[in-house]
Amino acid sequence: MLEVVGRWTVQHLHQLPALPEMPDGMSVILDGAKLQALDPSGAYKLLTGLREQAGLDAGQITLRNFSPAAQQVFLLVVNNLPRMQVLPETAGLGFLAKTGHASQTAFNHVRGFTGFVGQLAIEAWRLTRRPGAFRLKEFVAQLEAIFVYAIPISAAMIFLLGVVFAYLLGVQAEKFGANIFVVDGVSAAVLRELSPVIIAILIAGRTGAAITAQLGTMKVNEEIDALSVLGLSPVAVLVIPRILALVVALPLLVFIGDVAGILGGMLVAKTQLGLEFSQFWERLDSIMKMKTVLVGMGKAPVFAIFIGLIACRMGMTVARDARSVGLHTTSTVVQSIVAVIVLNAIFAVAFTELGI
Amino acid sequence: MIAPVIEVENIVTRLGGNTIHDGVSLQVQAGDVVALIGGSGTGKSVLLKEIIGLIRPDAGHVRLFGEDVWAADDEQLMGLRRRFGVLFQDGALFSSLTVEQNVAAPLREHTGLSLNECLELARLKIAMAGLPMTACAKMPSELSGGMRKRAALARALALDPELLFLDEPTSGLDPISARAFDHLIRLLSDNLGLTVFLVTHDLDTLLSMVDQIIVLAHGKVLGQGTVKTIQNIQDPWLEEYFSARVQVTDTNRGQYEEQA
C-alpha cells in the first residue's frame, strides 16, 4: 500500500519525491487521504512512475480514499494511456535519400521558375493585345513605393561610397601628384559598377522582400484565389505591374546614384586634394564617355527583371502559414542578391570580350 | 459561498467613438460551462479579450480567481495566466513548431521540467484532446480544421488550467466534428472540474453542453441563466436567434420569392 501525499500538479511536478523501491508484479493500493491536489500531469507521473518502478499496469492499481474529483482525473488519464502507446516513427533519412530529396526540391524549383516565366510571357503577350487591361493604377502605386521612396536612401548610399572611393583613391594619387586622375577613377567606378550593383542589391533587399511578403500574405489570406475566381489573372494584376515598375525604377535610381556618387567624389576632391569643382567638372567632361553611363544604367533593367521574377515567384508559392512567408522572404533576398552579383560578373566578362 | 471564478463589473469599452460595452457585469461560478452569446458587433470577442488581459477596458473591473486582472502587476498576471487556458478561434498554433512542440511550449515556459518530460506530458494532452499520436510530429499546416482545433485545445490544457476560455470553438467545423468537439469539452470539464467560458454562435452547442448562457445586447448583459430562462426572455433578437432553425422541406425552391 502506498500513500499519495501533497500536491501532484504540473507546477509541483519537478519537486515530487521519487517512488519507493517495489518488487515487480505486485498489485498496489493507493491511499489518497492526504492528497491535496491531483491534475492529469500528476496522475500521469504517478502512473508512469509505478509502471517503471514495479511494472504495474493501471489494472493492478486500486484507489482508496481518493476524492471523487481526483478519482475522475485519475481515470481520465488511465483511459488515455493506451492511446499514447503508438508512438510516431522517427526514422531518419539516409544520406542518399536526403541527397535525392534535395535534388528533387532543386529540380522542382527550377521547373516551377521556368513555368512561372512562361506564364508571365503568355500574360504579357495577352496584355499587348489588350493594352486596356494593364493595371495602370497598380503600376503607378508600385512605382511610387519602389522608386520615389527609395530615392533618399539610394542617393545617400552612393554618395557615401563616392566619398570613400575618392578618399582612398586620393591618398594613392597624391603620392604621384596625379590628383586629377581621381576624377577618372571615381567616375568609372561609380558609374560602371558601384551604382548599378549596390542599388540593385539595395532594391533586392528593400523591394524584393516587400513584394514577397505582400504577395505571400495575400496568398495566406486567399486573396490570390479570390482574384482568380473573379476572372482576373493574378499574374496580370499583381506580377506584371510590379516587374514593370522595377524595370522602370531601377535605371532611374542608378542614375540618381551616379549623380550622388560623383557629388561625393567632388566634395572629397575639393577638401582633401584641393581640386576645385570647376577643375573636376572639366576633367569629367573631357574623359567621361556616354557609354560608361549607359553601360551602368543598361545593366539595371536586367537586374530588375531578375529581382522581380524571383520576388513574385517566391511570393506566389508561399504555403498557408506564417513560417513559410518568412522562409520565402529570406529566400527572395538571398536569391536576388546572388543573381545580381552573378549577372554582374557575366556582364563584366562579356563587356570586356566585346570591348565595350 | 465560494467566490466566483470570473467576475466582471461594470465594464465600459469605447472603440473608435462607439460605445461597445456600457456597464457589462457578469459572474461565472467554478465548475460551470458558460456560453456568451450576442449578435454580430455586440463585442463578445472584445469582452473575452478584456477578461483574459489582452485589451484594456475603458472602465470597470475584471477579476479572475478574485484577482483584478487590470490592477495586477506582471508577476501576478503571469501567475493568473498559468491558471487559465485559451483556445483561439483559428487555433493560433505556432506555425513553425510541430503539434507536440506547440503543446509543450507552455510547459517549457512555465515549469521546471526537462524537454523530454514536457513532450511526454504534451503527448498526454494530445491524447486527451482526441488526436492520434501520428499527429504529434506534424506541422499545424498539415492538419485539418477539426484536428487543428483539437491541437489548440491540447495546448490550452497543457498547464492543467482550472479555467478554459474558448472563442467560437465549433466555428468552421462540420456538424459531426462540432458535436464531437462539444462532447469532448464537456467530458473534460466534467472530469477535470474545469470552468469553461465560451463565446459561440452555435445553437447546438448551447442546447447540448452548456450550463448557463449570458446574452450580450445593446452594450449590456440582457440576461444570464439556463437555456430555459434565456428562451423566456422577451427580446426580438433572442426570439429570432432561437427560432433560426431551418425547417426541412422537400425543396427550398421558391421559398424566398417576392410576393407579387
Short mmCIF file of C-alpha atoms in Angstrom, two decimals, chain B residues 18-181:
data_model
loop_
_atom_site.label_atom_id
_atom_site.label_comp_id
_atom_site.label_asym_id
_atom_site.label_seq_id
_atom_site.Cartn_x
_atom_site.Cartn_y
_atom_site.Cartn_z
CA ASN B 18 -18.57 53.73 -30.49
CA THR B 19 -19.54 52.58 -27.04
CA ILE B 20 -19.46 48.82 -27.28
CA HIS B 21 -19.95 47.89 -23.65
CA ASP B 22 -21.92 50.21 -21.42
CA GLY B 23 -21.70 48.67 -17.98
CA VAL B 24 -21.35 44.92 -18.51
CA SER B 25 -21.38 42.84 -15.34
CA LEU B 26 -21.38 39.08 -15.00
CA GLN B 27 -20.22 36.27 -12.77
CA VAL B 28 -19.19 32.71 -13.51
CA GLN B 29 -19.09 30.11 -10.75
CA ALA B 30 -16.48 27.37 -10.50
CA GLY B 31 -17.21 24.23 -12.50
CA ASP B 32 -19.80 25.81 -14.77
CA VAL B 33 -19.78 25.74 -18.54
CA VAL B 34 -20.98 29.20 -19.54
CA ALA B 35 -21.63 30.48 -23.05
CA LEU B 36 -21.57 34.12 -24.08
CA ILE B 37 -23.89 34.88 -26.99
CA GLY B 38 -24.95 38.04 -28.77
CA GLY B 39 -25.44 39.42 -32.27
CA SER B 40 -22.55 40.39 -34.51
CA GLY B 41 -20.81 43.52 -33.31
CA THR B 42 -22.01 43.30 -29.72
CA GLY B 43 -18.44 42.93 -28.54
CA LYS B 44 -18.31 39.32 -27.45
CA SER B 45 -14.77 38.73 -28.59
CA VAL B 46 -13.68 42.11 -27.23
CA LEU B 47 -15.15 41.21 -23.84
CA LEU B 48 -13.31 37.89 -23.95
CA LYS B 49 -10.04 39.68 -24.68
CA GLU B 50 -10.68 42.10 -21.83
CA ILE B 51 -11.22 39.20 -19.44
CA ILE B 52 -8.00 37.43 -20.42
CA GLY B 53 -5.98 40.63 -20.23
CA LEU B 54 -5.35 41.44 -23.88
CA ILE B 55 -7.48 44.60 -24.33
CA ARG B 56 -7.83 47.15 -21.54
CA PRO B 57 -11.43 48.24 -20.88
CA ASP B 58 -12.10 51.97 -20.54
CA ALA B 59 -13.70 51.45 -17.14
CA GLY B 60 -14.72 48.65 -14.84
CA HIS B 61 -13.06 45.66 -13.22
CA VAL B 62 -12.29 42.12 -14.29
CA ARG B 63 -11.46 39.66 -11.53
CA LEU B 64 -10.22 36.14 -12.16
CA PHE B 65 -9.98 33.89 -9.09
CA GLY B 66 -10.60 37.06 -7.07
CA GLU B 67 -7.64 38.95 -8.53
CA ASP B 68 -8.13 42.12 -10.53
CA VAL B 69 -6.63 41.45 -13.99
CA TRP B 70 -6.12 45.11 -14.83
CA ALA B 71 -4.59 46.05 -11.47
CA ALA B 72 -2.24 43.06 -11.31
CA ASP B 73 1.48 43.56 -11.75
CA ASP B 74 3.44 41.45 -14.23
CA GLU B 75 4.15 38.68 -11.78
CA GLN B 76 0.55 38.37 -10.60
CA LEU B 77 -0.63 38.39 -14.21
CA MET B 78 1.86 35.64 -15.02
CA GLY B 79 0.51 33.62 -12.09
CA LEU B 80 -3.04 34.16 -13.31
CA ARG B 81 -2.17 33.17 -16.86
CA ARG B 82 -0.81 29.86 -15.62
CA ARG B 83 -4.26 29.12 -14.21
CA PHE B 84 -6.28 29.57 -17.38
CA GLY B 85 -6.02 28.28 -20.94
CA VAL B 86 -7.29 29.96 -24.09
CA LEU B 87 -8.45 28.37 -27.33
CA PHE B 88 -8.36 30.97 -30.08
CA GLN B 89 -10.81 30.92 -32.95
CA ASP B 90 -8.47 29.58 -35.61
CA GLY B 91 -6.31 27.69 -33.18
CA ALA B 92 -3.43 30.18 -33.32
CA LEU B 93 -0.95 27.32 -33.32
CA PHE B 94 2.64 28.42 -33.84
CA SER B 95 3.22 27.52 -37.46
CA SER B 96 6.95 26.98 -37.05
CA LEU B 97 6.52 24.27 -34.38
CA THR B 98 5.19 20.75 -34.62
CA VAL B 99 1.97 19.88 -32.81
CA GLU B 100 3.74 18.35 -29.83
CA GLN B 101 6.17 21.27 -29.61
CA ASN B 102 3.18 23.60 -29.66
CA VAL B 103 1.58 21.77 -26.76
CA ALA B 104 4.88 21.52 -24.90
CA ALA B 105 5.60 25.26 -25.30
CA PRO B 106 3.61 26.44 -22.23
CA LEU B 107 5.16 23.65 -20.17
CA ARG B 108 8.65 24.70 -21.25
CA GLU B 109 7.96 28.29 -20.28
CA HIS B 110 6.16 27.79 -17.00
CA THR B 111 7.52 24.64 -15.37
CA GLY B 112 10.99 23.47 -14.45
CA LEU B 113 10.58 20.20 -16.33
CA SER B 114 13.05 18.78 -18.83
CA LEU B 115 12.28 18.79 -22.55
CA ASN B 116 11.51 15.07 -22.58
CA GLU B 117 9.11 15.33 -19.65
CA CYS B 118 7.41 18.27 -21.34
CA LEU B 119 7.00 16.35 -24.59
CA GLU B 120 5.65 13.33 -22.70
CA LEU B 121 3.05 15.44 -20.90
CA ALA B 122 2.27 17.15 -24.19
CA ARG B 123 1.50 13.75 -25.71
CA LEU B 124 -0.86 13.01 -22.82
CA LYS B 125 -2.73 16.23 -23.59
CA ILE B 126 -2.78 15.41 -27.30
CA ALA B 127 -4.30 12.02 -26.48
CA MET B 128 -6.82 13.67 -24.15
CA ALA B 129 -7.80 16.06 -26.93
CA GLY B 130 -8.62 13.01 -29.04
CA LEU B 131 -5.83 13.26 -31.58
CA PRO B 132 -3.95 10.19 -32.80
CA MET B 133 -0.28 10.01 -31.84
CA THR B 134 0.65 10.31 -35.52
CA ALA B 135 -0.39 13.96 -35.27
CA CYS B 136 2.42 14.75 -32.80
CA ALA B 137 5.18 15.23 -35.33
CA LYS B 138 3.01 17.06 -37.87
CA MET B 139 3.15 20.76 -38.57
CA PRO B 140 -0.06 22.76 -37.95
CA SER B 141 -0.40 23.43 -41.69
CA GLU B 142 -0.73 19.70 -42.31
CA LEU B 143 -3.79 19.36 -40.06
CA SER B 144 -7.45 19.61 -40.96
CA GLY B 145 -9.62 22.26 -39.31
CA GLY B 146 -11.03 19.88 -36.72
CA MET B 147 -7.61 18.50 -35.84
CA ARG B 148 -6.21 21.98 -35.54
CA LYS B 149 -8.91 22.86 -33.00
CA ARG B 150 -8.06 19.74 -31.04
CA ALA B 151 -4.36 20.53 -31.12
CA ALA B 152 -5.13 24.04 -29.91
CA LEU B 153 -7.29 22.59 -27.14
CA ALA B 154 -4.41 20.33 -26.13
CA ARG B 155 -2.19 23.42 -25.88
CA ALA B 156 -4.81 25.28 -23.86
CA LEU B 157 -4.91 22.30 -21.48
CA ALA B 158 -1.12 21.94 -21.28
CA LEU B 159 -0.75 23.56 -17.87
CA ASP B 160 -3.81 21.80 -16.44
CA PRO B 161 -5.72 25.05 -16.02
CA GLU B 162 -8.74 25.47 -13.77
CA LEU B 163 -10.40 27.78 -16.26
CA LEU B 164 -10.71 27.47 -20.02
CA PHE B 165 -11.67 30.22 -22.47
CA LEU B 166 -12.92 29.19 -25.88
CA ASP B 167 -13.51 31.62 -28.74
CA GLU B 168 -16.05 30.09 -31.10
CA PRO B 169 -14.83 26.51 -30.57
CA THR B 170 -17.05 24.97 -33.24
CA SER B 171 -16.85 27.61 -35.96
CA GLY B 172 -15.59 26.24 -39.24
CA LEU B 173 -16.25 22.64 -38.26
CA ASP B 174 -18.74 20.32 -39.90
CA PRO B 175 -21.70 19.37 -37.66
CA ILE B 176 -20.28 15.96 -36.80
CA SER B 177 -16.87 17.30 -35.77
CA ALA B 178 -18.58 20.18 -33.99
CA ARG B 179 -20.72 17.88 -31.84
CA ALA B 180 -17.73 15.65 -31.15
CA PHE B 181 -15.78 18.70 -30.04
#
